[in-house]
Amino acid sequence: MSSTETVPAAPSLPADVRVGVIGVGQMGADHVERIARRIKGARVSVVTDYFREKAEEIAAGIPGCRVADGPEELIAAEDVDAVLIASPGAFHKDQAIACIAAGKPVLCEKPLAMNPQDAYAVVEAEKAAGRPLVSLGFMRRFDREYAELKDAIDSGELGQISIINCKHRNARTLPGFVDAMMVYDSAVHEIDAIHYFLDEPIVAVQAVLPVPGPRADEGQHDPMILLLRTASGRIVTDELYVNTDSGYEVRTEVLGSRGIATIGQEIARVTTQKPGGAWGGAIPADFRPRFVDAYDAEVQAWIAAVADGSLVAERSATAWDGYLAAAACEAAEAALTTEGFVPVTVLSRP
Ligand SMILES: NC(=O)c1ccc[n+]([C@@H]2O[C@H](COP(=O)([O-])OP(=O)(O)OC[C@H]3O[C@@H](n4cnc5c(N)ncnc54)[C@H](O)[C@@H]3O)[C@@H](O)[C@H]2O)c1
């Protein structure tokens, strides 16, 4: 697309924003449920999936929802005002660019793309469209604890921040979840959170790989530690362990000159149990229960932005944030096979 004239005008919206959902697997089905049952001002009008029967099963549970034959048909559909992309990351670039070309606002699940070149192409397409159309699903920006930590950093109450320690743990991953996905699908959340917290880019990444863990026979480096260095010289440790066989835990600890702040202490949020003298509480099985309020807030803010014409919510990650994250992921992936820090290469913003 070369000029703003080629971009269709924003659709005038009916009372409810009619959302089309691409990909109704784990995350897409969860978003369909939240839009249908909890989000105000929106309904799911069309769904599609690589496996049509999956889409039919989901549509059957949602009044007024129909199935489209593929992403192209869904994006072009007259009964779709805005698109939520929840297909695997490798398809996000083409589907997001198709939404931009159709002039439709899109909430794209993270990552924006599986490499910075593709992410940059989305940024360029949005720039050519002449208005913001892409919101990116980094939902931690909408989590209450993350927001409080961001406020504590911004207010200066923690003093000068020098180190941030992050932990990212999943119960297990599916076979075929290779190291690159551990970076682009898992670490990408901490990478965006660091950009969000500190308002400065990550400029170099180093990988620290311990002795092989539970998926060593599949060649997966799990657990792994990524060291991220930011533009002003802060250091972030991101400890990733995605096959713990227990539950989902993400923690962040910020070390400042005047204080230390920690979020993600499940113990503070769940009811602790004391059966038979033992002490403990439940660990969320995965990200859905842990971040349910954040996903709800993210999608509600997106719908509100679509309805009021601002198109991208103030707190939301943008296509540019997705590009910055992809650039840092590229360096992290290279760091897995390189000694020392690998610099992050970032192009100028179009
Ligand atoms: N924000 C978060 O916390 C979070 C959590 C989990 C997953 N995600 C992201 O959501 C996306 C989907 O992940 P998931 O766990 O739901 O995966 P999934 O495999 O469970 O679901 C993906 C679905 O997309 C369908 N699909 C595949 N190719 C397609 C195509 N070209 N067009 C349409 N549909 C297609 C698949 O059949 C499947 O039903 C990924 O980008 C992932 O990184 C985000």
Coordinates of C-alpha atoms and ligand atoms in Angstrom, one line a residue:
M1 CA 0.0 0.0 0.0
S2 CA 1.6 3.3 -1.0
S3 CA -0.8 6.1 0.1
T4 CA -3.5 6.8 2.6
E5 CA -6.1 7.1 -0.2
T6 CA -6.0 3.3 -0.8
V7 CA -7.1 2.6 2.8
P8 CA -10.9 2.2 3.2
A9 CA -12.5 4.6 5.7
A10 CA -13.2 3.3 9.2
P11 CA -16.5 1.5 9.2
S12 CA -19.4 3.2 11.0
L13 CA -20.1 0.8 13.9
P14 CA -23.4 -0.7 14.9
A15 CA -24.2 -0.6 18.7
D16 CA -22.0 -3.6 19.3
V17 CA -18.5 -3.9 17.7
R18 CA -18.7 -7.0 15.6
V19 CA -15.5 -9.0 16.2
G20 CA -14.1 -11.6 13.8
V21 CA -11.7 -14.1 15.5
I22 CA -9.0 -15.8 13.5
G23 CA -7.8 -19.0 15.1
V24 CA -9.9 -20.6 17.9
G25 CA -7.4 -22.8 19.6
Q26 CA -6.5 -22.3 23.3
M27 CA -6.2 -18.5 23.3
G28 CA -8.7 -17.7 20.5
A29 CA -11.4 -19.8 22.2
D30 CA -10.7 -18.1 25.5
H31 CA -11.1 -14.6 23.8
V32 CA -14.3 -15.7 22.1
E33 CA -15.7 -16.7 25.5
R34 CA -14.7 -13.4 27.1
I35 CA -16.1 -11.2 24.3
A36 CA -19.3 -13.2 24.2
R37 CA -19.9 -13.3 28.0
R38 CA -17.9 -10.5 29.8
I39 CA -16.9 -7.7 27.4
K40 CA -19.3 -4.8 27.0
G41 CA -20.1 -3.3 23.6
A42 CA -18.9 -6.2 21.5
R43 CA -20.0 -9.6 20.1
V44 CA -18.3 -12.3 18.1
S45 CA -19.9 -12.3 14.7
V46 CA -17.5 -14.6 12.7
V47 CA -14.8 -17.1 13.5
T48 CA -12.4 -19.1 11.4
D49 CA -9.7 -21.7 12.0
Y50 CA -7.4 -23.8 9.9
F51 CA -9.5 -26.7 11.2
R52 CA -13.1 -25.7 10.1
E53 CA -14.7 -28.2 12.5
K54 CA -13.0 -26.4 15.4
A55 CA -14.5 -23.1 14.3
E56 CA -17.9 -24.7 13.8
E57 CA -17.9 -26.1 17.3
I58 CA -17.0 -22.7 18.8
A59 CA -19.6 -20.8 16.6
A60 CA -22.3 -23.2 17.7
G61 CA -22.0 -22.0 21.3
I62 CA -22.2 -18.3 20.4
P63 CA -25.6 -16.8 19.3
G64 CA -25.4 -15.0 15.9
C65 CA -21.9 -16.3 15.2
R66 CA -21.0 -17.8 11.8
V67 CA -17.9 -19.5 10.3
A68 CA -15.8 -18.0 7.5
D69 CA -13.8 -20.1 5.1
G70 CA -10.5 -18.5 6.0
P71 CA -8.8 -15.4 7.3
E72 CA -9.2 -13.5 4.0
E73 CA -13.0 -14.0 3.9
L74 CA -13.3 -13.1 7.6
I75 CA -11.2 -9.9 7.3
A76 CA -13.3 -8.8 4.2
A77 CA -16.6 -9.7 5.8
E78 CA -19.2 -6.9 6.1
D79 CA -20.3 -8.2 9.5
V80 CA -16.8 -7.8 10.9
D81 CA -15.8 -4.4 12.2
A82 CA -12.6 -5.4 14.0
V83 CA -10.4 -8.5 14.0
L84 CA -8.8 -10.5 16.8
I85 CA -5.9 -12.6 15.6
A86 CA -5.1 -15.7 17.7
S87 CA -3.5 -18.0 15.1
P88 CA 0.1 -19.1 15.6
G89 CA 2.8 -16.3 15.5
A90 CA 4.1 -17.3 12.0
F91 CA 0.8 -16.2 10.4
H92 CA 0.4 -12.9 12.3
K93 CA 2.3 -10.7 9.8
D94 CA 0.2 -11.5 6.8
Q95 CA -3.1 -11.5 8.7
A96 CA -2.3 -8.2 10.4
I97 CA -1.3 -6.5 7.1
A98 CA -4.5 -7.8 5.5
C99 CA -6.5 -6.2 8.3
I100 CA -4.6 -2.9 7.8
A101 CA -5.3 -3.1 4.1
A102 CA -9.0 -3.5 4.8
G103 CA -8.9 -0.6 7.2
K104 CA -10.0 -2.7 10.1
P105 CA -8.7 -2.4 13.7
V106 CA -6.9 -5.5 14.9
L107 CA -5.9 -6.9 18.2
C108 CA -3.1 -9.3 17.3
E109 CA -2.0 -11.9 19.9
K110 CA 1.7 -11.7 20.7
P111 CA 4.2 -12.0 19.0
L112 CA 3.6 -9.6 16.2
A113 CA 5.9 -11.8 14.1
M114 CA 8.6 -14.4 14.4
N115 CA 11.3 -12.1 13.2
P116 CA 12.0 -8.4 13.1
Q117 CA 11.7 -8.0 9.3
D118 CA 8.2 -9.3 9.3
A119 CA 7.3 -7.1 12.4
Y120 CA 8.8 -4.1 10.6
A121 CA 6.6 -4.8 7.5
V122 CA 3.5 -4.5 9.8
V123 CA 4.8 -1.2 11.2
E124 CA 5.3 0.1 7.6
A125 CA 1.9 -1.0 6.5
E126 CA 0.3 0.7 9.4
K127 CA 2.3 3.9 8.8
A128 CA 1.1 3.9 5.1
A129 CA -2.5 3.5 6.3
G130 CA -2.1 6.8 8.1
R131 CA -3.7 5.8 11.3
P132 CA -3.1 3.4 14.2
L133 CA -4.9 0.1 13.6
V134 CA -2.8 -2.5 15.4
S135 CA -3.0 -3.4 19.1
L136 CA -0.8 -6.1 20.4
G137 CA -1.7 -8.7 23.0
F138 CA 0.9 -8.0 25.6
M139 CA -1.7 -8.3 28.3
R140 CA 0.6 -7.9 31.3
R141 CA 0.4 -4.2 30.6
F142 CA -3.2 -4.5 31.8
D143 CA -2.4 -6.5 34.9
R144 CA -3.0 -4.8 38.2
E145 CA 0.4 -5.8 39.7
Y146 CA 2.3 -4.8 36.6
A147 CA 0.5 -1.4 36.6
E148 CA 1.3 -0.8 40.3
L149 CA 5.0 -1.8 39.7
K150 CA 5.1 0.6 36.7
D151 CA 3.7 3.4 38.9
A152 CA 6.3 2.7 41.6
I153 CA 9.1 2.8 39.0
D154 CA 7.8 6.0 37.3
S155 CA 7.1 7.8 40.6
G156 CA 10.8 7.4 41.6
E157 CA 9.8 5.8 44.9
L158 CA 12.2 2.9 44.2
G159 CA 15.1 5.3 43.3
Q160 CA 17.5 4.4 40.5
I161 CA 16.7 1.0 39.1
S162 CA 19.8 -1.1 38.4
I163 CA 18.6 -4.8 38.2
I164 CA 15.3 -6.5 37.3
N165 CA 14.9 -10.2 38.0
C166 CA 12.2 -12.1 36.1
K167 CA 11.0 -15.6 36.3
H168 CA 8.8 -17.3 33.7
R169 CA 7.6 -20.8 34.5
N170 CA 5.1 -23.1 32.7
A171 CA 3.9 -26.5 33.6
R172 CA 4.8 -28.0 30.3
T173 CA 5.1 -27.2 26.5
L174 CA 3.9 -29.3 23.6
P175 CA 6.4 -31.4 21.7
G176 CA 8.1 -29.3 19.0
F177 CA 8.3 -26.2 21.2
V178 CA 11.9 -25.4 20.2
D179 CA 14.3 -22.8 21.7
A180 CA 13.3 -20.1 19.2
M181 CA 9.7 -20.4 20.5
M182 CA 10.9 -20.2 24.0
V183 CA 12.3 -16.8 23.0
Y184 CA 9.6 -15.5 20.7
D185 CA 6.6 -17.0 22.6
S186 CA 7.7 -16.9 26.2
A187 CA 10.6 -14.5 26.8
V188 CA 8.9 -12.0 24.6
H189 CA 6.5 -11.2 27.5
E190 CA 9.4 -10.2 29.8
I191 CA 11.1 -8.3 26.9
D192 CA 7.9 -6.2 26.4
A193 CA 7.4 -5.8 30.1
I194 CA 10.9 -4.4 30.4
H195 CA 10.3 -1.9 27.5
Y196 CA 7.0 -1.0 29.3
F197 CA 8.5 -0.6 32.8
L198 CA 11.6 1.3 31.8
D199 CA 10.7 3.2 28.6
E200 CA 14.1 2.4 27.1
P201 CA 15.1 -0.3 24.7
I202 CA 17.0 -3.5 25.3
V203 CA 20.3 -3.1 23.5
A204 CA 22.1 -6.5 24.0
V205 CA 21.2 -10.0 25.0
Q206 CA 23.3 -12.9 26.4
A207 CA 22.1 -16.4 27.0
V208 CA 23.3 -18.5 29.9
L209 CA 22.6 -22.2 29.4
P210 CA 22.9 -24.6 32.3
V211 CA 23.1 -28.4 32.2
P212 CA 20.3 -30.0 30.1
G213 CA 16.8 -30.2 31.7
P214 CA 13.7 -32.3 31.2
R215 CA 13.5 -31.8 27.4
A216 CA 17.2 -32.4 26.7
D217 CA 16.3 -35.4 24.5
E218 CA 14.4 -33.1 22.2
G219 CA 17.4 -30.7 22.1
Q220 CA 15.5 -28.0 24.1
H221 CA 17.5 -25.7 26.4
D222 CA 15.0 -25.6 29.3
P223 CA 15.7 -24.0 31.7
M224 CA 17.7 -21.1 30.3
I225 CA 18.6 -17.6 31.6
L226 CA 18.7 -14.6 29.3
L227 CA 20.6 -11.5 30.4
L228 CA 19.2 -8.3 28.9
R229 CA 21.1 -5.0 28.9
T230 CA 19.1 -1.8 28.5
A231 CA 20.3 1.4 26.8
S232 CA 21.1 3.0 30.2
G233 CA 23.0 0.0 31.4
R234 CA 20.4 -1.7 33.6
I235 CA 20.6 -5.5 33.7
V236 CA 17.6 -7.9 33.5
T237 CA 17.8 -11.6 34.3
D238 CA 15.0 -13.6 32.7
E239 CA 15.0 -17.2 34.0
L240 CA 12.8 -19.3 31.8
Y241 CA 11.7 -22.8 32.8
V242 CA 8.7 -24.0 30.7
N243 CA 8.5 -27.7 31.7
T244 CA 8.4 -27.5 35.5
D245 CA 5.6 -30.1 35.6
S246 CA 3.9 -27.9 38.3
G247 CA 2.1 -24.8 37.2
Y248 CA 2.3 -21.2 35.8
E249 CA 4.3 -18.7 37.7
V250 CA 5.7 -15.3 36.6
R251 CA 7.6 -13.1 39.0
T252 CA 9.4 -9.8 38.7
E253 CA 11.7 -8.2 41.3
V254 CA 12.9 -4.7 40.8
L255 CA 16.1 -3.6 42.6
G256 CA 16.2 0.2 43.1
S257 CA 18.5 2.4 45.1
R258 CA 15.7 3.2 47.5
G259 CA 13.7 0.0 47.6
I260 CA 13.0 -3.4 46.2
A261 CA 9.6 -4.3 44.8
T262 CA 8.3 -7.8 43.9
I263 CA 5.2 -8.9 42.0
G264 CA 4.0 -12.4 41.2
Q265 CA 4.0 -13.8 44.7
E266 CA 1.1 -16.2 44.3
I267 CA 1.1 -16.7 48.0
A268 CA -0.2 -13.1 48.4
R269 CA -3.1 -13.7 46.0
V270 CA -4.4 -17.2 46.6
T271 CA -6.0 -18.7 49.7
T272 CA -3.4 -20.6 51.5
Q273 CA -4.3 -24.1 52.7
K274 CA -3.1 -25.9 55.8
P275 CA -4.3 -29.5 55.4
G276 CA -2.8 -32.0 57.9
G277 CA -0.1 -29.6 59.0
A278 CA 1.1 -28.9 55.4
W279 CA 1.2 -25.3 54.2
G280 CA 0.6 -24.0 50.7
G281 CA -1.7 -22.7 48.1
A282 CA -2.7 -23.5 44.5
I283 CA -0.5 -22.5 41.6
P284 CA -2.4 -21.4 38.5
A285 CA -2.4 -24.2 35.9
D286 CA -1.6 -21.8 33.1
F287 CA -1.7 -18.1 32.0
R288 CA -5.5 -18.0 31.6
P289 CA -6.5 -18.1 35.3
R290 CA -3.4 -16.0 36.3
F291 CA -4.1 -13.2 33.8
V292 CA -7.8 -13.5 33.4
D293 CA -8.4 -10.0 34.7
A294 CA -5.6 -8.6 32.5
Y295 CA -7.0 -10.3 29.3
D296 CA -10.5 -8.9 30.1
A297 CA -9.1 -5.4 30.7
E298 CA -7.0 -5.6 27.5
V299 CA -9.9 -6.7 25.3
Q300 CA -12.4 -4.3 27.0
A301 CA -9.9 -1.4 26.4
W302 CA -9.5 -2.4 22.8
I303 CA -13.2 -2.5 22.2
A304 CA -13.7 0.9 23.8
A305 CA -10.9 2.3 21.6
V306 CA -12.5 0.8 18.5
A307 CA -15.9 2.2 19.5
D308 CA -14.6 5.7 20.3
G309 CA -12.4 5.9 17.1
S310 CA -9.1 6.1 18.9
L311 CA -8.5 2.5 17.7
V312 CA -5.6 1.6 20.0
A313 CA -6.0 1.9 23.8
E314 CA -3.6 4.1 25.7
R315 CA -2.0 1.4 27.7
S316 CA -1.8 -1.1 24.8
A317 CA 1.3 -2.3 23.1
T318 CA 1.5 -1.1 19.5
A319 CA 3.0 -2.5 16.3
W320 CA 6.2 -0.6 17.1
D321 CA 6.4 -2.3 20.5
G322 CA 6.0 -5.6 18.7
Y323 CA 8.9 -4.7 16.4
L324 CA 11.1 -3.7 19.3
A325 CA 10.3 -7.0 21.0
A326 CA 11.0 -9.0 17.8
A327 CA 14.4 -7.2 17.4
A328 CA 15.4 -8.2 21.0
C329 CA 14.1 -11.7 20.4
E330 CA 16.3 -12.0 17.3
A331 CA 19.3 -11.1 19.4
A332 CA 18.2 -13.5 22.1
E333 CA 17.9 -16.3 19.6
A334 CA 21.4 -15.6 18.2
A335 CA 22.7 -15.4 21.8
L336 CA 21.8 -19.1 22.3
T337 CA 24.7 -20.1 20.0
T338 CA 27.1 -17.1 20.7
E339 CA 29.5 -16.3 23.5
G340 CA 28.8 -13.1 25.3
F341 CA 26.3 -10.3 24.6
V342 CA 24.7 -10.0 21.2
P343 CA 23.7 -6.5 20.2
V344 CA 20.1 -5.7 19.3
T345 CA 19.7 -4.1 15.9
V346 CA 16.8 -1.6 15.6
L347 CA 15.8 0.2 12.4
S348 CA 14.6 3.8 12.7
R349 CA 10.9 4.3 13.2
P350 CA 9.1 4.9 9.9
Ligands
LIG1 N1 -1.0 -13.4 25.6 C1 -0.8 -14.6 26.1 O1 -0.6 -14.7 27.3 C2 -0.8 -15.8 25.2 C3 -1.0 -17.0 25.7 C4 -1.0 -18.1 24.9 C5 -0.9 -18.0 23.5 N2 -0.7 -16.7 23.0 C6 -0.6 -16.5 21.6 O2 -1.8 -16.8 21.0 C7 -1.5 -17.3 19.7 C8 -2.3 -18.7 19.6 O3 -1.7 -19.5 20.6 P1 -2.6 -20.8 21.1 O4 -1.9 -21.2 22.4 O5 -4.0 -20.4 21.2 O6 -2.3 -21.8 20.0 P2 -3.3 -23.0 19.5 O7 -2.4 -23.9 18.7 O8 -4.0 -23.6 20.7 O9 -4.3 -22.3 18.6 C9 -4.0 -21.8 17.3 C10 -5.2 -22.0 16.4 O10 -5.0 -21.4 15.2 C11 -5.4 -22.3 14.1 N3 -4.6 -21.9 12.9 C12 -3.4 -22.4 12.5 N4 -3.1 -21.7 11.4 C13 -4.1 -20.9 11.1 C14 -4.3 -20.0 10.1 N5 -3.3 -19.8 9.1 N6 -5.4 -19.2 10.1 C15 -6.3 -19.4 11.0 N7 -6.2 -20.3 12.0 C16 -5.1 -21.0 12.1 C17 -5.1 -23.7 14.7 O11 -5.8 -24.7 14.0 C18 -5.5 -23.5 16.1 O12 -6.8 -23.8 16.4 C19 0.0 -17.4 19.5 O13 0.5 -16.3 18.9 C20 0.4 -17.4 21.0 O14 1.7 -16.9 21.2 C21 -0.7 -15.6 23.8

